[in-house]
PDB file of C-alpha atoms in Angstrom:
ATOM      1  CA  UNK A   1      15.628  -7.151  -1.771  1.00 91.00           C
ATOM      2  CA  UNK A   2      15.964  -3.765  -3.327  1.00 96.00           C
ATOM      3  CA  UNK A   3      16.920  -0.147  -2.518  1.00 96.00           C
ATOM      4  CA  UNK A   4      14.917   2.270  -1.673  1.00 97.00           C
ATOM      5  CA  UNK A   5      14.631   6.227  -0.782  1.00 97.00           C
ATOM      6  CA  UNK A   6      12.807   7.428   2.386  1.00 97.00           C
ATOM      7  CA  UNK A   7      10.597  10.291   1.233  1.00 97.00           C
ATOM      8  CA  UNK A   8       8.220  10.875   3.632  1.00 97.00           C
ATOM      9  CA  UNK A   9       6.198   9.259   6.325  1.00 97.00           C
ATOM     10  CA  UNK A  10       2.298   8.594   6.233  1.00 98.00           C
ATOM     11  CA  UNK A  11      -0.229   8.356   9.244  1.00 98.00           C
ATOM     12  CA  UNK A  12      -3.328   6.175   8.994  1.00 98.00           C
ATOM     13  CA  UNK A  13      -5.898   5.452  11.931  1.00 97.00           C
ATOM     14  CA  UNK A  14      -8.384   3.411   9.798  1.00 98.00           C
ATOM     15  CA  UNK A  15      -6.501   0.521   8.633  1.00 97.00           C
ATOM     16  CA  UNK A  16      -6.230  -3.524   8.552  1.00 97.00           C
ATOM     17  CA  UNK A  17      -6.220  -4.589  12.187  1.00 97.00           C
ATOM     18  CA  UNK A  18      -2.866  -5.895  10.879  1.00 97.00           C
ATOM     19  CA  UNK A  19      -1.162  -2.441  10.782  1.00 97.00           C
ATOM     20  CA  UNK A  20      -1.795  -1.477  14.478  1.00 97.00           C
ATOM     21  CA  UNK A  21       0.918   0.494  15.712  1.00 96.00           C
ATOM     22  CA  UNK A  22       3.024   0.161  12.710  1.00 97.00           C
ATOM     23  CA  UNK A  23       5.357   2.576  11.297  1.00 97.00           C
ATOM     24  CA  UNK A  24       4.570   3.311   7.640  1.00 98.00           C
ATOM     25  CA  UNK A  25       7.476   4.924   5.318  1.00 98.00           C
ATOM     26  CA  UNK A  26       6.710   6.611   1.892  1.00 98.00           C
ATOM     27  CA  UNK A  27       9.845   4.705   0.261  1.00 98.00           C
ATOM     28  CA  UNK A  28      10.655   5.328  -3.383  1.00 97.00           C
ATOM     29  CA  UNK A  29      12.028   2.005  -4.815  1.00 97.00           C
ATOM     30  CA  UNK A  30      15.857   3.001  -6.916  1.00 97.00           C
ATOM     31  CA  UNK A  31      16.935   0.439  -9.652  1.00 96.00           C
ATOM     32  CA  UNK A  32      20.639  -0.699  -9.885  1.00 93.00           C
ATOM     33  CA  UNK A  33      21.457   2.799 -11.810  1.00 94.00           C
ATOM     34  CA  UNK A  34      19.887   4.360  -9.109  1.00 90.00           C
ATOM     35  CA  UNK A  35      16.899   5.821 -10.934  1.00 95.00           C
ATOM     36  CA  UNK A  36      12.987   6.020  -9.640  1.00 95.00           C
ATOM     37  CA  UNK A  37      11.549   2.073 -10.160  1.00 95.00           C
ATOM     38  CA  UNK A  38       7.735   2.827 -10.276  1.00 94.00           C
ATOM     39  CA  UNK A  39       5.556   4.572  -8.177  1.00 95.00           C
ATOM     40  CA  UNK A  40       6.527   5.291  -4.366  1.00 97.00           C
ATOM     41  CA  UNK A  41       5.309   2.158  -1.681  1.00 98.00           C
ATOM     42  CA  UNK A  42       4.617   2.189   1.339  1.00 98.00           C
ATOM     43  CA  UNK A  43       7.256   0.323   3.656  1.00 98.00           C
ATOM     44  CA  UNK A  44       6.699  -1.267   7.105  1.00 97.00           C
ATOM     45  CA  UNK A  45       9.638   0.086   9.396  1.00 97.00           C
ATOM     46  CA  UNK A  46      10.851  -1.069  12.807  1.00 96.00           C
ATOM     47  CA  UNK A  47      13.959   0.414  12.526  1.00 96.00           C
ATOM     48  CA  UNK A  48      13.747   4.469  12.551  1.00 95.00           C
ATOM     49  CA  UNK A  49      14.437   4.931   9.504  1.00 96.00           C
ATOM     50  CA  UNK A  50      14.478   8.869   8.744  1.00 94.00           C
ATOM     51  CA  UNK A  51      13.627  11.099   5.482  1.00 94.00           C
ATOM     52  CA  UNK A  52      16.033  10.925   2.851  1.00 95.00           C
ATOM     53  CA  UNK A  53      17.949   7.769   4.162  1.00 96.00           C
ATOM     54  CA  UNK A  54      19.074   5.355   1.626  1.00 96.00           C
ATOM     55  CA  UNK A  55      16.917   1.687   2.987  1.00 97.00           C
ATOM     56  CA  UNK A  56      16.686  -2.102   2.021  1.00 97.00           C
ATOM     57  CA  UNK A  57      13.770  -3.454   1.427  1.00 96.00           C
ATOM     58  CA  UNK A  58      12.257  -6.618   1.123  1.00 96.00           C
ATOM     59  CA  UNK A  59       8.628  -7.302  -0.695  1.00 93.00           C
ATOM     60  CA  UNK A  60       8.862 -10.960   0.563  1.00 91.00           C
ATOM     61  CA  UNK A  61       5.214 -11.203   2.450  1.00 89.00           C
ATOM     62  CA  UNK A  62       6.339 -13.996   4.604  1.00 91.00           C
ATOM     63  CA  UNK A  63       8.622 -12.405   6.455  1.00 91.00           C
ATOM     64  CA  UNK A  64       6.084  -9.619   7.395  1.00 94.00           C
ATOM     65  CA  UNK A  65       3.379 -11.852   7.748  1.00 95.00           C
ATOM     66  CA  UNK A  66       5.802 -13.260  10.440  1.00 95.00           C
ATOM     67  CA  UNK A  67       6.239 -10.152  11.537  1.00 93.00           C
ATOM     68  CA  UNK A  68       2.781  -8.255  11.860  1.00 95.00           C
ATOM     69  CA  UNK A  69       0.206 -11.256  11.355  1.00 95.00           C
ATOM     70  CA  UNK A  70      -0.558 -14.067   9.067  1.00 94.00           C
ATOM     71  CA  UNK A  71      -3.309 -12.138   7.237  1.00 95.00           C
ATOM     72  CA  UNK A  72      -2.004  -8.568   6.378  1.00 97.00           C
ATOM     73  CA  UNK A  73      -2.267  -6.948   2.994  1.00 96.00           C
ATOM     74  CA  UNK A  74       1.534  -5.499   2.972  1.00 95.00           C
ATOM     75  CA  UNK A  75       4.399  -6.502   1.585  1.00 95.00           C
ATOM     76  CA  UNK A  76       7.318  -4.343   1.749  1.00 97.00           C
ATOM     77  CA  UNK A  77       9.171  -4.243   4.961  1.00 97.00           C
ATOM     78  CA  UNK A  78      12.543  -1.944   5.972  1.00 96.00           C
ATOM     79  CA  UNK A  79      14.952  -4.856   6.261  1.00 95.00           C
ATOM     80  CA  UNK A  80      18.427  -2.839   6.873  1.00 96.00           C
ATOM     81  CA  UNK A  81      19.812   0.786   6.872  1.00 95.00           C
ATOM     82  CA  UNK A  82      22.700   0.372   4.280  1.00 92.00           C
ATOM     83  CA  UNK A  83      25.407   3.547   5.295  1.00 86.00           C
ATOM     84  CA  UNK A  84      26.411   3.911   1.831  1.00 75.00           C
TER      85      UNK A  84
ATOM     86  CA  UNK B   1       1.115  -1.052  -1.288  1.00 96.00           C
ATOM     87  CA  UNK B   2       1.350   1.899  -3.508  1.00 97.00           C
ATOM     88  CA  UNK B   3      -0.581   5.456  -2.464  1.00 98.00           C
ATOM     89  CA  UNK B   4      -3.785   5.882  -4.204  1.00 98.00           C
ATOM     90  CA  UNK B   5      -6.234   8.491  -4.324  1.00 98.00           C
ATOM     91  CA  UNK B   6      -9.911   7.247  -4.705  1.00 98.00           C
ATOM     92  CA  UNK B   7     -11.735   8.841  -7.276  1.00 98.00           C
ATOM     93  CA  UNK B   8     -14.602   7.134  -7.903  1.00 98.00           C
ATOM     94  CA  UNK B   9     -16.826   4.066  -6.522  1.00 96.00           C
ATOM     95  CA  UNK B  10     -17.716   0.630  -8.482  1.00 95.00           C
ATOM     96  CA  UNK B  11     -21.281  -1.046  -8.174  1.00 92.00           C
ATOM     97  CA  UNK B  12     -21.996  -4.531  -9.750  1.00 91.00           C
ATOM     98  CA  UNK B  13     -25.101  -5.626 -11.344  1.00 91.00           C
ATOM     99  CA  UNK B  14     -24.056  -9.144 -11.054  1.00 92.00           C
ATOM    100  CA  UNK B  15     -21.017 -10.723  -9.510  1.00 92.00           C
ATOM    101  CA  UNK B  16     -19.102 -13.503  -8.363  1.00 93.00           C
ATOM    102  CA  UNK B  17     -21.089 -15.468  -5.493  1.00 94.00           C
ATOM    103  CA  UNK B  18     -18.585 -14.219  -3.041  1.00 94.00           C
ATOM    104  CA  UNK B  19     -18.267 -11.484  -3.696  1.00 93.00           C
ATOM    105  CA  UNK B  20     -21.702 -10.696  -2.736  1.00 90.00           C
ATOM    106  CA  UNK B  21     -22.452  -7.386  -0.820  1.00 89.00           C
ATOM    107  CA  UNK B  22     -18.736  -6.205  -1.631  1.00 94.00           C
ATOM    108  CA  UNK B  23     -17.570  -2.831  -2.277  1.00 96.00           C
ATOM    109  CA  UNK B  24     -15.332  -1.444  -4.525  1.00 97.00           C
ATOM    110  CA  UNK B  25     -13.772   2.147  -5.461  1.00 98.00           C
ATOM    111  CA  UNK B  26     -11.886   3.185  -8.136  1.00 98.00           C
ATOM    112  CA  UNK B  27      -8.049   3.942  -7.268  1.00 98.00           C
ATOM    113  CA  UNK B  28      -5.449   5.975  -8.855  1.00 98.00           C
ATOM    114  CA  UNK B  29      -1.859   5.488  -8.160  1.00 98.00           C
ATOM    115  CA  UNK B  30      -0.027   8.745  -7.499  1.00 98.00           C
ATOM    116  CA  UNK B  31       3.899   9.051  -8.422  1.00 97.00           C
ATOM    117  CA  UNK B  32       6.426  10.828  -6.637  1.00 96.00           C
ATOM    118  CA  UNK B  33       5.758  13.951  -8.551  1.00 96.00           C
ATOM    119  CA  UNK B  34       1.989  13.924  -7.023  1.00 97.00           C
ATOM    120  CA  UNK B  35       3.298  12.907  -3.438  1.00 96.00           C
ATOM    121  CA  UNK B  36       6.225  15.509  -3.175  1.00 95.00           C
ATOM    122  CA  UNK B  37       5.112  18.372  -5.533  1.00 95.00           C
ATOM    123  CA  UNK B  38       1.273  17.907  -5.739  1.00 94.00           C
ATOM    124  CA  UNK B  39       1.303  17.349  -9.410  1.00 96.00           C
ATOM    125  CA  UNK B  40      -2.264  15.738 -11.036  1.00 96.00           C
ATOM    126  CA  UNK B  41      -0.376  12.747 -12.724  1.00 97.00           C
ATOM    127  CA  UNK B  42      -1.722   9.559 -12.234  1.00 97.00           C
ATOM    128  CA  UNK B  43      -1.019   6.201 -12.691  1.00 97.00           C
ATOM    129  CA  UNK B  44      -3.550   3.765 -14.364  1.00 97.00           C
ATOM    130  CA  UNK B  45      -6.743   3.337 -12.397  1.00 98.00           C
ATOM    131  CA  UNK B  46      -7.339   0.149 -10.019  1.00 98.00           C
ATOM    132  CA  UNK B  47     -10.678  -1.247  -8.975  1.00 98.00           C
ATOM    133  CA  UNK B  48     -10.213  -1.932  -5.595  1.00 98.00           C
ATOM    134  CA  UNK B  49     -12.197  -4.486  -3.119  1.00 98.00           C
ATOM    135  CA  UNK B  50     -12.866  -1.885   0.002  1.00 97.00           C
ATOM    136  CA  UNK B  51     -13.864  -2.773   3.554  1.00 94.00           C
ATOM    137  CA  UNK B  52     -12.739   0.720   5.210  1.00 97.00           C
ATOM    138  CA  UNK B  53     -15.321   3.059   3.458  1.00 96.00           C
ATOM    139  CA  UNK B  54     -13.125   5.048   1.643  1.00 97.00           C
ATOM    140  CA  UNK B  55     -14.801   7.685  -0.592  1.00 96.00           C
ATOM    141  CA  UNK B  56     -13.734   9.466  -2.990  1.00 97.00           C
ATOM    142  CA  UNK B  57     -10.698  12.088  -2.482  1.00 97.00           C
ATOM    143  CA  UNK B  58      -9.518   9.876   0.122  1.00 97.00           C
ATOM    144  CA  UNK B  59      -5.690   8.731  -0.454  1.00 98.00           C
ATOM    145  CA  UNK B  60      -5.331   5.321   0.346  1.00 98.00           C
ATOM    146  CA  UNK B  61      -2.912   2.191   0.514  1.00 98.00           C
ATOM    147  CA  UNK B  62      -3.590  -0.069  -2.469  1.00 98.00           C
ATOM    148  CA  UNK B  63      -2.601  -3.275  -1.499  1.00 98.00           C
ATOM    149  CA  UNK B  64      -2.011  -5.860  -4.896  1.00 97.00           C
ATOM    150  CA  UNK B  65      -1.270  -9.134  -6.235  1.00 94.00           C
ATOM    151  CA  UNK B  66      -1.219 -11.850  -3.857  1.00 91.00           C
ATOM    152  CA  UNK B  67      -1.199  -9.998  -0.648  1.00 93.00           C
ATOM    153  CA  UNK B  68      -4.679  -8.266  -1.706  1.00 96.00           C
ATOM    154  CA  UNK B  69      -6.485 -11.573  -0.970  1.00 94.00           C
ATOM    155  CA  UNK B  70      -4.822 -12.129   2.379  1.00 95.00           C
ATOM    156  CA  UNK B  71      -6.882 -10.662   4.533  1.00 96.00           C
ATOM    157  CA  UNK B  72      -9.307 -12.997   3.902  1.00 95.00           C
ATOM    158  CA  UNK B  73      -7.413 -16.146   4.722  1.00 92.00           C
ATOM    159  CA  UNK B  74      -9.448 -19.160   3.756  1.00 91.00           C
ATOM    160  CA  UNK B  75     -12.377 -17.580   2.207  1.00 90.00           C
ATOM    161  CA  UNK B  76     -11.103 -17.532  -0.699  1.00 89.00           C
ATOM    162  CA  UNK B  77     -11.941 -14.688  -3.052  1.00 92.00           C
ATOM    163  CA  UNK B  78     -11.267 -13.459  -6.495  1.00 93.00           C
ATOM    164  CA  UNK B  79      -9.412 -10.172  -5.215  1.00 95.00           C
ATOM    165  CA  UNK B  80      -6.174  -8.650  -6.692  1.00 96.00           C
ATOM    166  CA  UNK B  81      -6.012  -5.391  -5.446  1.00 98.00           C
ATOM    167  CA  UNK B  82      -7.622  -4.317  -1.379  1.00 98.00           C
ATOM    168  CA  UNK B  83      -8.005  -0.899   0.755  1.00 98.00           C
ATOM    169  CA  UNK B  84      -5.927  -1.438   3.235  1.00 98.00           C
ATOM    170  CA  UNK B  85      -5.824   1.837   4.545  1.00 98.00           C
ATOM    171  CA  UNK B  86      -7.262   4.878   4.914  1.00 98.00           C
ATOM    172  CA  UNK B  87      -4.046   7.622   5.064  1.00 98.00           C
ATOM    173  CA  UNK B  88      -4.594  10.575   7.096  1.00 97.00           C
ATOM    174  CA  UNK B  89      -1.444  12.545   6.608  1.00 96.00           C
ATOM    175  CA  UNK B  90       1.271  11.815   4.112  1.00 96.00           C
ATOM    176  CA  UNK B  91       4.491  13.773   4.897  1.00 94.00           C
ATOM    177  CA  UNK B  92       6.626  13.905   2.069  1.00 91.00           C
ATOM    178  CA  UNK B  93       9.494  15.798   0.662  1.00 82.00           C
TER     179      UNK B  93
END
């Protein structure tokens, strides 16, 4: 699991059939200093997570294959809103 | 998935058997500087496998690694990095 930055949100109507009615984040991913770790992802939420909130993510596919269907191309998933 | 914008397609002469009839587009990972401030930095292009016809200028999710063959389950295919979405609106700050 890792931290991450909400920075935006991003709408898609052509997708995988597994992202039907899925909220999609624009999450940049912090490392333990609390830097930018790589380029921004784009997060699975279920929780209402807003811009700017501090999230924990997860990039374990099982748990959103669970989740959203056996077959689906993402990975990272909004696991917890941390008030830090 | 990282957000890429598509700037360019791929087409293959000769390929693996299943990957027969496949398309792919070139994909270029934008950082936070191109999301947030509309910079023109890139990050190192991706050839993507693409089932959504996504053309160039399009920004889409680039899904990688071992989740980029998922969506096709059994049919195994040599696939590391898969359109899985076309985005219409990124709002970012």
């Amino acid at each position: 699991m890792q931290l991450g930055v909400v920075i935006g949100t991003a709408t898609s109507t052509v997708k995988h059939k597994t992202f039907q009615g899925e909220r999609l984040l624009v999450v940049q991913l912090l490392t333990s200093e609390g830097g930018d770790d790589g380029e921004p992802v784009l997060a699975f939420d279920r929780l209402g997570a807003g811009r700017g909130e501090t999230v924990m993510l997860t990039n374990d596919g099982k748990i959103l294959q669970e989740m959203i269907g056996r077959d689906t191309p993402g990975r990272w998933s909004v696991l917890g809103l941390p008030n830090i | 998935m990282r957000i890429a914008e598509v700037i360019g397609k791929v087409v293959l002469s000769r390929a693996h058997p299943s990957l027969k009839g496949a398309r792919f587009v070139i994909a270029a990972p934008m950082p936070k500087e191109a999301l947030v401030a509309g910079s023109r930095l890139r990050g190192e292009e991706v050839i993507a496998y693409d089932d959504l016809g996504a053309s160039p200028g399009d920004r889409i999710g680039l899904s990688e690694g071992g989740e980029a063959a998922n969506p096709f389950g059994k049919d195994v295919k040599p696939v590391d990095a898969y359109c899985a979405c076309l985005i219409d609106q990124i709002h970012c700050s």
